[in-house]
XYZ file of C-alpha atoms in Angstrom:
664
model
C -6.464 -44.914 33.984
C -2.773 -45.547 33.373
C -3.307 -49.314 33.048
C -5.686 -48.663 30.135
C -3.618 -45.998 28.384
C -2.635 -48.516 25.689
C -6.282 -48.993 24.675
C -7.064 -46.881 21.628
C -10.290 -44.897 22.099
C -10.886 -45.180 18.359
C -10.913 -48.982 18.650
C -13.380 -48.732 21.533
C -15.720 -46.656 19.349
C -15.343 -49.148 16.458
C -16.268 -52.038 18.759
C -19.141 -50.181 20.384
C -21.893 -52.495 19.083
C -20.085 -55.558 20.448
C -19.331 -53.784 23.726
C -23.029 -52.941 24.077
C -23.773 -56.669 23.890
C -20.969 -57.422 26.346
C -22.407 -54.914 28.792
C -25.452 -57.176 29.097
C -23.264 -59.715 30.906
C -21.200 -57.122 32.776
C -23.554 -54.161 33.393
C -21.286 -52.157 35.707
C -17.666 -51.108 36.129
C -17.558 -53.245 39.265
C -18.753 -56.433 37.513
C -16.388 -55.958 34.544
C -13.463 -55.258 36.882
C -14.232 -58.344 38.967
C -14.238 -60.526 35.855
C -10.892 -59.069 34.716
C -9.394 -59.872 38.128
C -10.814 -63.408 37.957
C -9.535 -64.065 34.430
C -6.083 -62.638 35.177
C -5.851 -64.989 38.153
C -6.852 -67.996 36.029
C -4.118 -67.152 33.503
C -1.542 -67.686 36.228
C -2.675 -71.160 37.243
C -0.741 -74.220 35.971
C -1.929 -75.723 32.691
C -4.427 -78.573 33.097
C -3.272 -82.103 32.274
C -4.207 -83.544 28.875
C -4.252 -87.283 28.162
C -4.008 -88.683 24.618
C -5.107 -92.241 23.806
C -5.472 -93.993 20.447
C -6.617 -97.279 18.937
C -8.668 -98.562 21.864
C -10.399 -101.123 19.625
C -13.090 -102.102 22.083
C -10.741 -102.987 24.965
C -13.007 -101.347 27.499
C -11.528 -102.836 30.690
C -8.017 -101.588 29.946
C -9.377 -98.229 28.755
C -11.508 -97.691 31.839
C -8.651 -98.668 34.143
C -6.276 -96.243 32.433
C -8.871 -93.494 32.924
C -9.430 -94.447 36.550
C -5.731 -94.488 37.414
C -4.993 -91.537 35.083
C -2.193 -93.519 33.413
C -0.460 -93.971 36.759
C -0.817 -90.324 37.863
C -2.979 -91.149 40.890
C -0.466 -93.715 42.100
C 2.327 -91.126 41.763
C 0.240 -88.565 43.668
C -0.394 -91.033 46.505
C 3.336 -91.814 46.706
C 4.228 -88.110 46.750
C 1.656 -87.243 49.430
C 2.194 -90.135 51.824
C 5.783 -91.181 51.104
C 6.978 -93.446 53.899
C 4.083 -92.571 56.219
C 2.079 -95.391 54.635
C 3.240 -98.898 53.824
C 3.253 -99.969 50.176
C 0.283 -102.264 50.800
C -1.694 -99.380 52.335
C -0.926 -97.100 49.402
C -1.992 -99.823 46.971
C -5.251 -100.277 48.909
C -5.912 -96.533 48.796
C -5.280 -96.396 45.042
C -7.639 -99.315 44.414
C -10.296 -97.563 46.500
C -9.929 -94.430 44.345
C -10.156 -96.464 41.122
C -13.065 -98.742 42.115
C -14.722 -97.270 45.213
C -18.026 -99.188 45.117
C -16.465 -102.603 44.640
C -13.556 -102.022 47.030
C -15.872 -100.836 49.810
C -17.740 -104.122 49.680
C -14.499 -106.070 50.151
C -13.313 -103.796 52.960
C -16.555 -104.147 54.911
C -16.315 -107.933 54.753
C -12.964 -108.056 56.571
C -12.601 -104.764 58.501
C -13.358 -105.189 62.232
C -13.493 -101.502 63.194
C -15.139 -99.958 60.147
C -15.697 -96.535 61.739
C -11.985 -96.176 62.463
C -11.204 -97.266 58.890
C -13.683 -94.694 57.586
C -12.081 -91.922 59.652
C -8.533 -92.696 58.495
C -9.540 -93.253 54.871
C -11.628 -90.103 54.566
C -8.722 -88.032 55.858
C -6.437 -89.670 53.283
C -8.895 -89.015 50.451
C -9.190 -85.365 51.489
C -5.406 -84.979 51.222
C -5.342 -86.547 47.740
C -8.278 -84.426 46.591
C -6.634 -81.242 47.944
C -3.511 -82.074 45.944
C -5.207 -82.795 42.615
C -7.530 -79.770 42.895
C -4.755 -77.299 43.698
C -4.169 -76.239 40.083
C -7.792 -75.248 39.470
C -9.925 -72.315 40.561
C -12.436 -72.896 43.329
C -15.157 -72.268 40.764
C -13.918 -75.031 38.460
C -13.507 -77.475 41.338
C -17.004 -76.641 42.579
C -18.486 -77.378 39.148
C -16.839 -80.806 39.127
C -18.248 -81.820 42.519
C -21.354 -83.976 42.960
C -24.190 -81.683 44.055
C -25.119 -83.894 46.990
C -21.765 -83.373 48.716
C -20.541 -80.187 47.062
C -20.671 -77.921 50.121
C -19.051 -80.456 52.469
C -16.234 -81.334 50.038
C -15.526 -77.630 49.493
C -15.183 -77.140 53.240
C -12.752 -80.049 53.505
C -10.710 -79.010 50.470
C -10.244 -75.389 51.404
C -9.611 -75.731 55.133
C -6.275 -76.944 56.488
C -6.233 -79.434 59.367
C -2.774 -78.055 60.192
C -4.463 -74.891 61.450
C -5.173 -75.422 65.181
C -8.507 -73.609 64.951
C -9.640 -75.747 62.016
C -8.369 -79.167 63.095
C -11.374 -80.081 65.225
C -13.738 -78.452 62.711
C -12.576 -80.860 59.996
C -12.607 -83.852 62.336
C -16.197 -83.111 63.334
C -17.261 -82.975 59.668
C -15.680 -86.376 59.007
C -17.079 -87.925 62.205
C -20.551 -86.652 61.381
C -20.333 -88.135 57.872
C -19.601 -91.498 59.513
C -22.254 -91.153 62.220
C -24.973 -90.334 59.676
C -23.989 -93.442 57.665
C -23.046 -91.437 54.591
C -19.405 -92.551 54.593
C -19.785 -94.992 51.660
C -21.519 -92.443 49.458
C -19.025 -89.769 50.448
C -16.022 -91.994 49.682
C -17.482 -92.806 46.249
C -18.043 -89.089 45.600
C -14.479 -88.214 46.653
C -12.948 -91.008 44.537
C -14.895 -89.939 41.447
C -13.910 -86.307 42.049
C -10.221 -87.267 42.218
C -10.523 -89.243 38.971
C -12.216 -86.306 37.292
C -9.720 -83.662 38.419
C -6.561 -85.586 37.515
C -7.454 -85.509 33.785
C -8.492 -82.058 32.596
C -8.926 -82.965 28.916
C -9.016 -86.350 27.174
C -8.146 -86.762 23.483
C -9.030 -90.016 21.670
C -6.935 -90.099 18.495
C -9.159 -92.558 16.658
C -10.336 -96.163 16.502
C -12.679 -96.798 19.384
C -14.381 -99.625 17.449
C -13.736 -103.203 16.242
C -11.722 -106.183 17.437
C -12.310 -105.927 21.203
C -15.536 -106.807 23.053
C -16.761 -103.463 24.392
C -16.637 -100.489 22.036
C -20.190 -99.631 23.130
C -19.032 -99.551 26.766
C -16.181 -97.199 25.840
C -18.690 -94.964 24.064
C -20.955 -94.984 27.137
C -17.985 -93.857 29.223
C -16.985 -91.118 26.773
C -20.492 -89.762 26.267
C -20.659 -89.152 30.027
C -17.095 -87.844 30.345
C -16.510 -84.289 31.516
C -14.174 -83.052 28.750
C -13.036 -84.983 25.673
C -12.677 -84.927 21.900
C -12.262 -87.610 19.228
C -10.353 -87.593 15.973
C -12.231 -90.141 13.879
C -10.258 -93.235 12.938
C -10.968 -95.540 10.011
C -12.798 -98.032 12.240
C -14.924 -95.274 13.776
C -15.829 -94.043 10.299
C -16.735 -97.604 9.300
C -19.288 -97.731 12.127
C -20.480 -94.233 11.259
C -21.031 -95.485 7.717
C -23.083 -98.405 9.015
C -25.113 -96.067 11.241
C -25.920 -93.638 8.424
C -27.205 -96.409 6.148
C -24.247 -97.626 4.077
C -24.724 -101.356 3.518
C -21.078 -101.975 2.549
C -20.077 -100.557 5.920
C -22.673 -102.707 7.693
C -21.279 -105.840 6.065
C -17.703 -104.844 6.959
C -18.666 -104.152 10.575
C -20.254 -107.595 10.895
C -17.355 -109.291 9.089
C -14.838 -107.687 11.473
C -16.885 -108.872 14.432
C -16.909 -112.420 13.077
C -13.193 -112.293 12.312
C -12.424 -111.756 16.000
C -15.372 -113.791 17.376
C -16.651 -110.648 19.025
C -20.412 -110.264 18.802
C -20.848 -108.361 22.086
C -20.841 -104.870 20.635
C -23.209 -105.796 17.807
C -25.706 -107.894 19.743
C -25.489 -106.789 23.385
C -24.400 -103.229 22.744
C -26.566 -102.193 19.820
C -29.153 -104.943 19.493
C -28.216 -105.878 15.921
C -30.180 -109.026 15.036
C -27.800 -111.609 13.572
C -30.223 -114.548 13.690
C -31.247 -114.296 9.996
C -27.585 -114.327 8.984
C -26.882 -117.306 11.259
C -29.805 -119.320 9.846
C -28.802 -118.536 6.257
C -25.123 -119.357 6.905
C -25.882 -122.732 8.534
C -28.033 -123.763 5.589
C -25.852 -122.396 2.793
C -22.512 -123.633 4.174
C -23.710 -126.750 5.990
C -21.141 -128.945 4.200
C -18.383 -126.336 4.081
C -15.539 -126.420 6.633
C -15.190 -122.620 6.256
C -11.608 -123.004 7.496
C -10.545 -119.822 5.736
C -13.036 -117.973 7.916
C -12.231 -119.427 11.307
C -12.102 -116.471 13.719
C -8.892 -115.196 15.295
C -9.058 -116.109 18.970
C -6.418 -116.436 21.677
C -5.769 -119.320 24.083
C -8.139 -117.820 26.654
C -11.133 -117.893 24.327
C -14.207 -119.528 25.879
C -16.250 -120.198 22.715
C -17.243 -123.811 22.149
C -16.182 -125.575 18.955
C -19.817 -125.579 17.824
C -20.043 -121.801 18.260
C -16.763 -121.220 16.445
C -18.071 -123.353 13.579
C -21.226 -121.209 13.350
C -19.221 -117.975 13.502
C -17.005 -119.288 10.670
C -20.072 -119.951 8.522
C -21.534 -116.524 9.293
C -18.121 -114.987 8.595
C -18.022 -116.498 5.121
C -21.635 -115.597 4.366
C -21.233 -111.919 5.257
C -17.868 -111.716 3.437
C -19.430 -112.838 0.162
C -22.286 -110.382 0.682
C -19.727 -107.643 1.382
C -17.798 -108.302 -1.843
C -21.046 -108.124 -3.815
C -22.212 -104.884 -2.185
C -18.807 -103.273 -2.607
C -18.704 -104.289 -6.261
C -21.971 -102.467 -6.941
C -20.667 -99.335 -5.156
C -17.370 -99.387 -7.060
C -19.194 -99.681 -10.385
C -21.501 -96.842 -9.347
C -18.502 -94.598 -8.607
C -15.788 -94.914 -11.289
C -14.164 -91.792 -9.779
C -13.098 -93.938 -6.808
C -10.660 -95.704 -9.183
C -11.170 -99.013 -7.374
C -11.801 -101.343 -10.324
C -8.837 -103.445 -9.149
C -11.070 -104.454 -6.192
C -13.619 -106.053 -8.534
C -12.374 -109.612 -8.091
C -15.257 -112.036 -7.682
C -16.009 -111.728 -11.405
C -12.359 -112.655 -12.067
C -12.742 -116.077 -10.417
C -12.809 -119.238 -12.520
C -14.400 -121.591 -10.014
C -14.290 -124.658 -12.261
C -10.502 -124.319 -12.507
C -10.095 -122.953 -8.958
C -8.235 -119.829 -10.080
C -8.547 -116.062 -10.047
C -6.992 -113.449 -12.316
C -5.513 -110.439 -10.477
C -3.959 -107.933 -12.806
C -2.166 -109.948 -15.454
C -1.388 -112.900 -13.188
C -3.439 -115.979 -12.307
C -3.488 -117.403 -8.764
C -4.803 -120.603 -7.193
C -7.891 -120.090 -5.033
C -7.849 -121.499 -1.495
C -11.649 -121.796 -1.541
C -13.963 -122.513 -4.460
C -17.286 -123.118 -2.706
C -19.425 -120.082 -3.526
C -22.993 -121.365 -3.984
C -24.519 -117.850 -3.957
C -22.345 -116.424 -6.741
C -23.905 -116.514 -10.208
C -21.095 -116.491 -12.821
C -23.448 -114.677 -15.207
C -24.042 -111.865 -12.677
C -21.537 -112.341 -9.833
C -22.292 -109.096 -7.966
C -26.043 -109.667 -7.730
C -27.338 -110.634 -4.292
C -29.549 -113.713 -4.176
C -33.112 -113.211 -2.926
C -32.103 -114.656 0.469
C -29.012 -112.415 0.677
C -31.095 -109.343 -0.167
C -33.554 -110.232 2.589
C -30.704 -110.579 5.084
C -29.209 -107.226 4.093
C -32.619 -105.555 4.419
C -33.072 -106.994 7.918
C -29.550 -105.961 8.940
C -30.177 -102.480 7.536
C -33.378 -102.205 9.560
C -31.577 -103.403 12.677
C -28.844 -100.746 12.379
C -31.380 -98.026 11.584
C -33.535 -98.982 14.588
C -30.767 -99.063 17.210
C -31.394 -96.173 19.609
C -28.119 -96.758 21.441
C -26.202 -96.564 18.160
C -27.935 -93.272 17.341
C -26.942 -91.825 20.731
C -23.324 -92.874 20.257
C -23.146 -91.533 16.709
C -24.547 -88.183 17.843
C -21.826 -88.140 20.486
C -19.126 -88.872 17.876
C -20.460 -86.096 15.649
C -20.672 -83.612 18.522
C -17.236 -84.278 19.987
C -15.448 -85.612 16.904
C -13.757 -84.401 13.749
C -11.125 -85.453 11.245
C -8.421 -83.430 12.984
C -7.912 -81.117 15.909
C -5.375 -78.454 16.832
C -5.030 -78.056 20.586
C -2.263 -76.367 22.561
C 0.329 -76.554 19.755
C -0.510 -80.186 18.920
C -2.019 -81.336 15.613
C -4.071 -84.490 16.145
C -5.318 -86.829 13.413
C -5.640 -90.582 13.330
C -3.807 -91.793 10.250
C -2.561 -89.713 7.340
C -2.487 -86.548 5.273
C -2.048 -87.684 1.627
C 1.331 -86.591 0.252
C 3.220 -86.815 -3.036
C 6.548 -88.623 -3.267
C 8.433 -85.328 -2.877
C 6.673 -84.518 0.392
C 4.280 -81.948 -1.025
C 0.564 -82.084 -0.300
C -1.339 -84.408 -2.646
C -4.438 -83.061 -4.368
C -7.465 -85.330 -4.049
C -10.478 -85.065 -6.351
C -13.837 -84.925 -4.580
C -16.727 -84.157 -6.861
C -15.769 -81.296 -9.189
C -13.067 -79.862 -6.929
C -9.578 -80.812 -5.767
C -8.552 -80.565 -2.124
C -5.318 -81.022 -0.199
C -4.000 -80.747 3.347
C -6.187 -78.840 5.759
C -8.858 -78.153 3.117
C -9.062 -81.894 2.335
C -9.547 -82.848 5.985
C -12.243 -80.206 6.392
C -14.044 -81.315 3.227
C -13.995 -84.943 4.349
C -15.398 -83.916 7.719
C -18.220 -82.024 5.989
C -19.107 -85.096 3.911
C -19.250 -87.312 6.999
C -21.657 -84.885 8.669
C -23.717 -84.624 5.466
C -24.217 -88.409 5.544
C -26.220 -87.939 8.765
C -28.167 -84.908 7.524
C -31.681 -85.752 6.339
C -32.394 -82.155 5.316
C -30.064 -82.052 2.303
C -30.795 -83.025 -1.303
C -31.367 -86.791 -1.695
C -28.557 -87.142 -4.258
C -26.104 -85.238 -2.064
C -27.064 -87.458 0.856
C -26.605 -90.640 -1.220
C -23.202 -89.394 -2.415
C -22.119 -88.667 1.177
C -23.287 -92.067 2.463
C -21.290 -93.849 -0.260
C -18.229 -91.679 0.333
C -18.138 -92.590 4.021
C -17.472 -96.188 2.900
C -14.726 -94.920 0.553
C -13.056 -93.328 3.598
C -12.726 -96.835 5.055
C -10.793 -98.335 2.153
C -10.159 -95.763 -0.611
C -6.569 -95.124 -1.664
C -6.800 -91.328 -1.259
C -8.821 -91.452 1.959
C -6.913 -89.800 4.846
C -8.071 -92.405 7.408
C -6.713 -95.212 5.163
C -4.189 -93.975 2.544
C -3.024 -97.291 1.072
C -3.099 -98.565 -2.508
C -5.792 -101.139 -1.657
C -7.474 -103.104 1.098
C -6.484 -106.685 0.338
C -9.364 -108.429 2.127
C -10.138 -110.753 -0.793
C -6.490 -111.743 -1.251
C -5.960 -112.521 2.452
C -8.939 -114.859 2.469
C -8.461 -116.693 -0.805
C -4.857 -116.503 -2.066
C -1.814 -118.179 -0.487
C 0.795 -115.924 -2.113
C 1.491 -113.297 0.587
C 2.820 -110.867 -1.988
C -0.800 -110.273 -2.954
C -1.662 -109.464 0.687
C 0.588 -106.424 0.789
C -1.064 -103.045 1.120
C 1.319 -100.306 0.045
C 1.057 -97.338 2.371
C 0.869 -93.770 1.109
C 3.946 -91.545 1.208
C 2.926 -89.903 4.481
C 3.817 -92.996 6.484
C 7.479 -92.902 5.436
C 7.913 -89.152 5.030
C 6.590 -88.348 8.512
C 10.010 -89.346 9.823
C 11.415 -86.214 8.160
C 11.362 -83.061 10.273
C 10.885 -80.722 7.305
C 7.744 -82.597 6.223
C 6.325 -82.426 9.739
C 7.130 -78.699 9.902
C 5.331 -78.179 6.576
C 2.220 -79.941 7.880
C 2.249 -77.989 11.134
C 2.383 -74.775 9.111
C -0.397 -76.011 6.801
C -2.693 -76.415 9.808
C -1.602 -73.091 11.352
C -0.173 -74.722 14.467
C 1.635 -72.154 16.621
C 3.798 -72.376 19.712
C 7.383 -73.015 20.751
C 6.932 -76.795 21.030
C 4.735 -78.132 18.220
C 3.856 -81.764 17.523
C 1.808 -84.051 15.311
C 0.105 -86.871 17.223
C -1.083 -89.958 15.300
C -2.401 -93.444 15.973
C -3.374 -96.088 13.376
C -0.034 -97.851 12.813
C 1.002 -100.061 15.756
C 4.493 -99.251 17.025
C 6.382 -102.530 17.195
C 8.575 -101.917 20.226
C 9.456 -105.603 20.175
C 11.209 -104.989 16.821
C 13.005 -101.840 17.966
C 10.559 -99.295 16.549
C 10.100 -95.992 18.354
C 6.945 -93.902 18.747
C 8.962 -90.676 18.653
C 9.801 -89.469 15.143
C 11.008 -86.401 13.224
C 13.349 -85.214 15.981
C 10.579 -85.410 18.571
C 8.005 -83.464 16.549
C 5.775 -86.435 15.691
C 4.429 -89.050 18.094
C 2.657 -92.285 17.130
C 0.689 -93.507 20.135
C -0.796 -96.779 18.859
C 0.964 -99.183 21.185
C -1.498 -102.061 21.055
C -4.476 -101.550 23.346
C -6.057 -104.198 21.127
C -5.064 -107.684 22.296
C -4.880 -108.716 18.640
C -1.908 -106.352 18.169
C -0.027 -107.020 21.401
C 2.056 -109.933 20.024
C 3.264 -107.504 17.317
C 3.901 -104.478 19.538
C 5.229 -106.222 22.651
C 3.286 -103.782 24.870
C -0.377 -102.965 25.556
C -0.841 -99.347 24.600
C 0.394 -95.829 25.239
C -0.934 -92.771 26.964
C 0.623 -89.455 26.045
C 0.396 -87.099 29.025
C 0.861 -83.350 28.545
C 0.982 -81.427 31.825
C 2.394 -78.110 32.989
C 5.951 -79.419 33.311
C 6.186 -81.178 29.969
C 5.160 -84.144 27.872
C 5.499 -87.791 28.880
C 4.733 -91.043 27.077
C 3.368 -93.746 29.371
C 3.927 -97.262 28.055
C 1.494 -99.871 29.402
C 1.866 -103.593 29.937
C -1.182 -105.854 29.423
C -4.064 -105.362 31.846
C -5.135 -108.539 33.634
C -8.746 -107.826 34.584
C -10.932 -105.421 36.521
C -11.691 -108.195 39.016
C -8.015 -108.734 39.844
C -7.458 -104.988 40.035
C -10.196 -104.787 42.687
C -9.510 -107.972 44.645
C -5.709 -108.084 44.462
C -4.861 -104.444 43.771
C -3.230 -105.396 40.463
C -2.564 -102.176 38.604
C -1.393 -101.789 35.011
C 2.389 -101.742 35.061
C 3.470 -98.647 33.198
C 6.796 -97.142 32.192
C 7.052 -93.382 31.785
C 9.274 -91.986 29.038
C 10.174 -88.301 29.012
C 9.362 -86.797 25.625
C 9.845 -83.140 26.400
C 10.583 -81.156 29.579
C 9.620 -77.482 29.692
C 12.237 -75.031 30.932
C 9.447 -73.152 32.701
C 6.167 -74.486 34.014
C 3.342 -73.939 31.525
C 0.503 -71.804 32.799
C -3.032 -71.350 31.500
C -1.871 -68.184 29.684
C 0.371 -70.424 27.514
C -2.596 -72.482 26.219
C -5.324 -72.011 23.619
C -7.737 -71.330 26.468
C -5.336 -68.718 27.778
C -5.335 -66.907 24.449
C -9.140 -66.832 24.559
C -9.066 -65.429 28.083
C -6.520 -62.770 27.111
C -8.836 -61.697 24.291
C -11.758 -61.589 26.735
C -9.707 -59.462 29.136
C -8.873 -57.067 26.287
C -12.568 -56.687 25.452
C -13.480 -56.157 29.095
C -10.842 -53.450 29.359
C -12.367 -51.770 26.335
C -15.735 -52.003 28.083
C -14.286 -50.256 31.132
C -13.007 -47.433 28.920
C -16.442 -47.191 27.279
C -18.078 -46.905 30.704
C -15.598 -44.339 31.981
C -15.686 -42.249 28.801
C -19.458 -42.283 28.857
C -19.890 -44.136 25.533
C -21.954 -46.770 27.357
C -24.065 -46.153 30.432
C -23.751 -48.517 33.367
C -26.957 -50.409 33.967
C -28.731 -50.418 37.298
C -27.196 -47.104 38.367
């Protein structure tokens, strides 16, 4: 009993009701003791590896490749395991097989003369890699990650050493039998997927899955089937959430963004949004309009025909005008948003080709607005209203969109605190002096942690059909405000200058003044204040953001505030890569420290498979731990320590006779 002498009997008696419940799971001294032994052992395993990604913006091929190669970790593992025993070409081939097993197997079988020999060698190599990546986990955790079909066989291969003379032939026979029974392909695929799964223990997406790139829906499919992840909602994610919960301003913005980058894949192919009514209306309404101001942003590799680009430009203009009208009605409905400066279409003098912004008049770059009635500029025409109704129905009817939104709600939030890291996409509103800014929402004021939690509650309320109709309507409108409101944490700028960028040449009007957070986050004392506000504990604490692309090409650094704040938007989106000079970051946090992996542009999945072209990545050391971090040093470890404490109390209760063992 000496090991339990520090457990106060009085505390055991106070917790007796809870311990009675706990005894249902551990009905005997033996079962409770076994669990204590198991949990103590887990505490002394190395910490699992976390990967942080941000601002994916629909670039699904690059995202999926980074997941498959674990930001270069699998390549490093292969180099460590095989060293000079394999040629560089052979190691590259093995890595490609792990990343894309199905596709690579097809290529191998076309050219390999002795496929059985190749199977035998390759399976042995995969076993070695899988043994390495599974070594930091319990057998139970590894077992749970294995495909059921091959679970028993993989366990045998992982936990038996071919170096043991008595086991060498045993392992060889297993592998030969896999080949003889023609299960080698399926087994290789299972092993490759297991390796991919074990290399990343926890994936954090720090916002902005949607917009710009062609496959946000494919990214969401991947995430919704991923073994362990969380999302901190970004402004573009919230925009899509707004569209999904019924906000028509958000719907119009989502479509406008898709037109701006000539990317209709996610809307049409991904979610089945019917854009035909908009296309028909746009062709008729702007038949004689060049729509040059609305020509989409495409790169030199774009495959759209000139005719298609012309149609997209017309649709782009049509939905933009509809957006400005819808937003105007929302702004007038909510004076508390303080967004009257965004009411601009009623400030246009189309006969003179000018617009009044503030106290200054500017020339308009476009004066052809046949659907705007000067007497009632924010009123939709009958045709526009019909289009909006059809778009609304299309968003509301998309089953795939509903599935993805449920996934974002289940795994997402405005912020997260995990293992001494505070994660949020963009900003925490601050005053000029670095103090937390109070933001009015309804009848109350909120700041810091309370503000982020309130915003998260409103987002969830927008999807809740069981609340009061007025509360629901308020929440649905507020989700749009989060996209472009000056005090919205995912945005935090003085305005969104969409109108000015389209219609005014003077670039001074295009400027969007960022909130104080974006400049003050360079100061260590401000970062420390925010970490304290969110109750972040630990020796090495950080804030991790996305949202603002880090322009490496201009000498900017992602590491700020003496290493306490990291901005990991490096330009996954191709639209940002000319500005950043790179193609994204992955922040990797493993048991030995924290590393920032800087990626170069990804060519294509096809070239990765056929030519073994991997993403070229550079690893930057952010922080090296003096001692290897173990599970006991993590949030999960603290939970396990608490569980162990309760189990020890249960043992005392059994041995003192306060609770009777069951089944005895």
